[in-house]
Amino acid sequence: MRIVVLVSGTGSNLQAVIDAVQAGELDVEIAAVGADREGTYGIERSDEAGLETFVVNFNSFETRAEWDAALTERVAEYAPDVVVSSGFMRIVSPDFIERFGGRYLNTHPALLPAFPGAHGVRDALAYGVKVTGCTVHWADAGVDTGPIIAQEAVAVESDDDEESLHERIKVVERRLLIDVLRQLSAGKLIAPSSANGVQSSAS
Ligand code: GAR
């Protein structure tokens, strides 16, 4: 199973995928890692791992549509079976998702549909929830929306701040992401046939 991983930031989830592949614990080929801006640690990690990398800089395009079209073409060059948004903080178009057969996976540090968006951990803390968690799902063209594949709860401690809570969530998130990728590569999860639906869930 060939994957392209998209990142915007530190890429700790990506690093977990790289480590799992290198340790022989995950049978996927990371065809390339892409970012929406220059200078991300995620791309640095990928370079260090000897992976193919690319940047389609959001700020280099006049319109979102032009950026989206360029990203679509760049990702398509690697003919991925699955595209993984691993902390990729941009919305992509329905055309992007359709181009990859609806096989666009996202992780999010909250129990969706609660607290979508760029600040899922901060928003959960601000609301005062006692339990939050993380979600791995097939992404559609919305903000952290689409059919849920896996979720796990993480308790909020009374002395948590955004950083401490996010770190605990990420430990769980990494495990869930790798587990979902493992199930996909083993054919135990069927990817959606289009952006609009899932054929089936875990077997
Ligand atoms: C992860 O927690 C991921 O769920 C989140 O960004 C973090 C990226 O961390 N994504 C979202 O909030 C998407 N709405 P990383 O760059 O260290 O892997």
Short mmCIF file of C-alpha atoms and ligand atoms in Angstrom, two decimals:
data_model
loop_
_atom_site.label_atom_id
_atom_site.label_comp_id
_atom_site.label_asym_id
_atom_site.label_seq_id
_atom_site.Cartn_x
_atom_site.Cartn_y
_atom_site.Cartn_z
CA MET A 1 0.00 0.00 0.00
CA ARG A 2 1.50 3.29 -1.11
CA ILE A 3 0.76 6.35 1.00
CA VAL A 4 1.46 10.04 0.66
CA VAL A 5 1.53 11.85 4.01
CA LEU A 6 0.68 15.55 4.21
CA VAL A 7 1.97 17.66 7.12
CA SER A 8 1.90 21.28 8.22
CA GLY A 9 3.85 21.16 11.44
CA THR A 10 6.07 19.09 13.66
CA GLY A 11 5.15 15.73 12.16
CA SER A 12 5.31 13.62 15.31
CA ASN A 13 2.55 11.37 13.99
CA LEU A 14 4.45 11.08 10.72
CA GLN A 15 7.57 10.12 12.68
CA ALA A 16 5.62 7.33 14.38
CA VAL A 17 4.57 6.02 10.95
CA ILE A 18 8.17 6.23 9.69
CA ASP A 19 9.43 4.39 12.79
CA ALA A 20 6.78 1.68 12.45
CA VAL A 21 7.66 1.13 8.78
CA GLN A 22 11.39 1.05 9.52
CA ALA A 23 10.85 -1.41 12.37
CA GLY A 24 8.93 -3.72 10.04
CA GLU A 25 5.77 -3.25 12.10
CA LEU A 26 3.78 -1.58 9.35
CA ASP A 27 3.71 -2.82 5.79
CA VAL A 28 3.21 0.39 3.84
CA GLU A 29 5.40 2.33 1.43
CA ILE A 30 5.66 6.04 2.22
CA ALA A 31 5.84 7.23 -1.39
CA ALA A 32 6.30 10.88 -0.38
CA VAL A 33 5.69 13.46 2.32
CA GLY A 34 4.28 16.85 1.35
CA ALA A 35 3.74 20.14 3.15
CA ASP A 36 1.77 23.32 2.54
CA ARG A 37 4.63 25.59 3.58
CA GLU A 38 8.41 25.74 3.72
CA GLY A 39 10.45 24.92 6.78
CA THR A 40 8.26 22.41 8.58
CA TYR A 41 9.86 19.96 10.98
CA GLY A 42 7.75 17.27 9.34
CA ILE A 43 9.66 17.71 6.07
CA GLU A 44 12.96 17.77 7.98
CA ARG A 45 12.06 14.45 9.59
CA SER A 46 11.21 13.01 6.17
CA ASP A 47 14.49 14.21 4.67
CA GLU A 48 16.34 12.61 7.57
CA ALA A 49 14.52 9.35 6.86
CA GLY A 50 15.56 9.59 3.18
CA LEU A 51 11.99 9.97 1.95
CA GLU A 52 10.82 11.84 -1.11
CA THR A 53 9.47 15.25 -0.05
CA PHE A 54 7.67 18.16 -1.67
CA VAL A 55 6.15 21.51 -0.75
CA VAL A 56 3.13 23.07 -2.45
CA ASN A 57 3.22 26.40 -0.67
CA PHE A 58 -0.27 27.73 0.02
CA ASN A 59 1.02 31.32 0.02
CA SER A 60 2.57 31.03 -3.45
CA PHE A 61 -0.83 30.81 -5.15
CA GLU A 62 -3.33 33.55 -5.92
CA THR A 63 -6.33 31.44 -5.08
CA ARG A 64 -7.14 28.39 -2.96
CA ALA A 65 -8.42 26.65 -6.10
CA GLU A 66 -5.06 27.04 -7.87
CA TRP A 67 -3.20 25.77 -4.82
CA ASP A 68 -5.58 22.84 -4.50
CA ALA A 69 -5.17 21.90 -8.17
CA ALA A 70 -1.37 22.06 -7.85
CA LEU A 71 -1.44 19.95 -4.69
CA THR A 72 -3.69 17.41 -6.38
CA GLU A 73 -1.32 17.03 -9.34
CA ARG A 74 1.76 16.78 -7.11
CA VAL A 75 0.23 14.11 -4.89
CA ALA A 76 -1.09 12.23 -7.93
CA GLU A 77 2.48 11.89 -9.26
CA TYR A 78 3.08 9.34 -6.50
CA ALA A 79 -0.04 7.31 -7.33
CA PRO A 80 -0.94 6.76 -3.67
CA ASP A 81 -3.47 4.18 -2.54
CA VAL A 82 -4.19 6.35 0.50
CA VAL A 83 -3.41 10.00 1.30
CA VAL A 84 -2.88 10.74 5.00
CA SER A 85 -3.49 14.15 6.51
CA SER A 86 -1.20 14.03 9.53
CA GLY A 87 -1.57 17.46 11.06
CA PHE A 88 -2.19 18.97 7.60
CA MET A 89 -4.01 22.16 8.50
CA ARG A 90 -5.65 22.92 5.14
CA ILE A 91 -9.02 22.06 3.74
CA VAL A 92 -8.83 20.29 0.39
CA SER A 93 -11.49 20.33 -2.31
CA PRO A 94 -13.99 17.62 -3.22
CA ASP A 95 -11.98 17.25 -6.47
CA PHE A 96 -8.86 16.37 -4.47
CA ILE A 97 -10.72 13.73 -2.50
CA GLU A 98 -12.42 12.34 -5.60
CA ARG A 99 -9.07 12.11 -7.40
CA PHE A 100 -7.81 9.76 -4.70
CA GLY A 101 -10.97 7.70 -4.63
CA GLY A 102 -12.14 9.12 -1.32
CA ARG A 103 -9.11 7.54 0.34
CA TYR A 104 -8.08 10.59 2.34
CA LEU A 105 -7.39 9.76 5.98
CA ASN A 106 -7.28 12.36 8.74
CA THR A 107 -6.41 12.32 12.42
CA HIS A 108 -7.83 14.78 14.89
CA PRO A 109 -7.06 15.38 18.58
CA ALA A 110 -10.66 15.31 19.83
CA LEU A 111 -13.67 13.00 19.81
CA LEU A 112 -15.33 14.19 16.60
CA PRO A 113 -17.83 15.57 15.89
CA ALA A 114 -16.89 17.52 19.04
CA PHE A 115 -14.23 20.20 18.75
CA PRO A 116 -13.26 20.16 15.06
CA GLY A 117 -10.79 22.68 13.65
CA ALA A 118 -7.25 23.78 14.30
CA HIS A 119 -7.59 23.99 18.11
CA GLY A 120 -9.39 20.80 19.10
CA VAL A 121 -7.42 20.39 22.32
CA ARG A 122 -7.68 24.04 23.38
CA ASP A 123 -11.42 24.13 22.63
CA ALA A 124 -12.08 20.95 24.63
CA LEU A 125 -10.17 22.36 27.61
CA ALA A 126 -11.98 25.69 27.35
CA TYR A 127 -15.35 23.91 27.33
CA GLY A 128 -14.36 22.04 30.45
CA VAL A 129 -14.91 18.48 29.25
CA LYS A 130 -13.59 15.74 31.52
CA VAL A 131 -12.97 13.31 28.69
CA THR A 132 -11.68 14.06 25.21
CA GLY A 133 -9.60 11.90 22.86
CA CYS A 134 -8.70 11.42 19.25
CA THR A 135 -10.29 10.33 16.01
CA VAL A 136 -9.05 8.73 12.80
CA HIS A 137 -11.54 9.18 9.97
CA TRP A 138 -12.04 9.31 6.24
CA ALA A 139 -11.96 13.00 5.51
CA ASP A 140 -14.40 14.74 3.25
CA ALA A 141 -14.14 18.35 2.13
CA GLY A 142 -15.33 19.74 5.47
CA VAL A 143 -13.39 20.69 8.58
CA ASP A 144 -12.57 17.38 10.29
CA THR A 145 -15.74 15.74 8.96
CA GLY A 146 -16.29 12.38 7.31
CA PRO A 147 -16.90 8.76 8.34
CA ILE A 148 -15.19 7.78 11.58
CA ILE A 149 -12.92 4.72 11.57
CA ALA A 150 -11.45 4.73 15.08
CA GLN A 151 -11.71 6.76 18.26
CA GLU A 152 -10.26 6.52 21.72
CA ALA A 153 -10.96 8.54 24.85
CA VAL A 154 -8.35 10.36 26.91
CA ALA A 155 -9.19 11.69 30.39
CA VAL A 156 -8.59 15.37 31.10
CA GLU A 157 -6.59 15.88 34.31
CA SER A 158 -7.34 18.83 36.60
CA ASP A 159 -3.87 20.31 36.07
CA ASP A 160 -3.77 19.81 32.30
CA ASP A 161 -2.83 22.64 29.99
CA GLU A 162 -3.14 22.45 26.21
CA GLU A 163 0.38 21.10 25.78
CA SER A 164 0.21 18.37 28.41
CA LEU A 165 -3.20 17.18 27.22
CA HIS A 166 -2.19 17.24 23.55
CA GLU A 167 0.93 15.20 24.32
CA ARG A 168 -1.16 12.49 26.04
CA ILE A 169 -3.65 12.52 23.18
CA LYS A 170 -0.84 12.19 20.64
CA VAL A 171 0.44 9.03 22.30
CA VAL A 172 -2.97 7.44 21.68
CA GLU A 173 -3.35 9.10 18.27
CA ARG A 174 -0.10 7.61 16.97
CA ARG A 175 -1.19 4.12 17.99
CA LEU A 176 -4.64 4.53 16.41
CA LEU A 177 -3.22 5.89 13.15
CA ILE A 178 -0.73 3.07 12.80
CA ASP A 179 -3.37 0.51 13.67
CA VAL A 180 -5.74 1.89 11.02
CA LEU A 181 -2.96 1.92 8.42
CA ARG A 182 -2.10 -1.66 9.35
CA GLN A 183 -5.71 -2.75 8.95
CA LEU A 184 -5.94 -0.97 5.61
CA SER A 185 -2.76 -2.52 4.27
CA ALA A 186 -3.95 -5.94 5.40
CA GLY A 187 -7.24 -5.42 3.54
CA LYS A 188 -9.23 -5.51 6.77
CA LEU A 189 -10.66 -2.06 6.21
CA ILE A 190 -12.27 -1.09 2.96
CA ALA A 191 -11.68 2.44 1.81
CA PRO A 192 -14.63 4.54 0.65
CA SER A 193 -15.35 4.34 -3.05
CA SER A 194 -15.98 8.06 -3.28
CA ALA A 195 -15.93 11.20 -1.18
CA ASN A 196 -19.51 10.55 -0.22
CA GLY A 197 -19.45 7.27 1.54
CA VAL A 198 -17.79 4.28 3.08
CA GLN A 199 -18.48 0.83 1.68
CA SER A 200 -17.87 -0.90 4.95
CA SER A 201 -16.06 -0.50 8.22
CA ALA A 202 -13.61 -2.75 10.07
CA SER A 203 -14.11 -6.44 9.48
C1 GAR B 1 -2.13 16.14 15.65
O1 GAR B 1 -2.56 16.06 16.99
C2 GAR B 1 -3.32 16.11 14.72
O2 GAR B 1 -4.38 15.37 15.18
C3 GAR B 1 -3.70 17.57 14.66
O3 GAR B 1 -2.48 18.23 14.56
C4 GAR B 1 -1.51 17.51 15.32
C5 GAR B 1 -0.28 17.38 14.47
O4 GAR B 1 0.79 16.94 15.23
N1 GAR B 1 -4.59 17.81 13.56
C6 GAR B 1 -5.63 18.63 13.64
O5 GAR B 1 -5.86 19.35 14.60
C7 GAR B 1 -6.53 18.64 12.42
N2 GAR B 1 -7.68 19.41 12.65
P1 GAR B 1 2.13 16.46 14.53
O6 GAR B 1 2.48 17.46 13.43
O7 GAR B 1 3.14 16.46 15.63
O8 GAR B 1 1.88 15.08 13.97
#
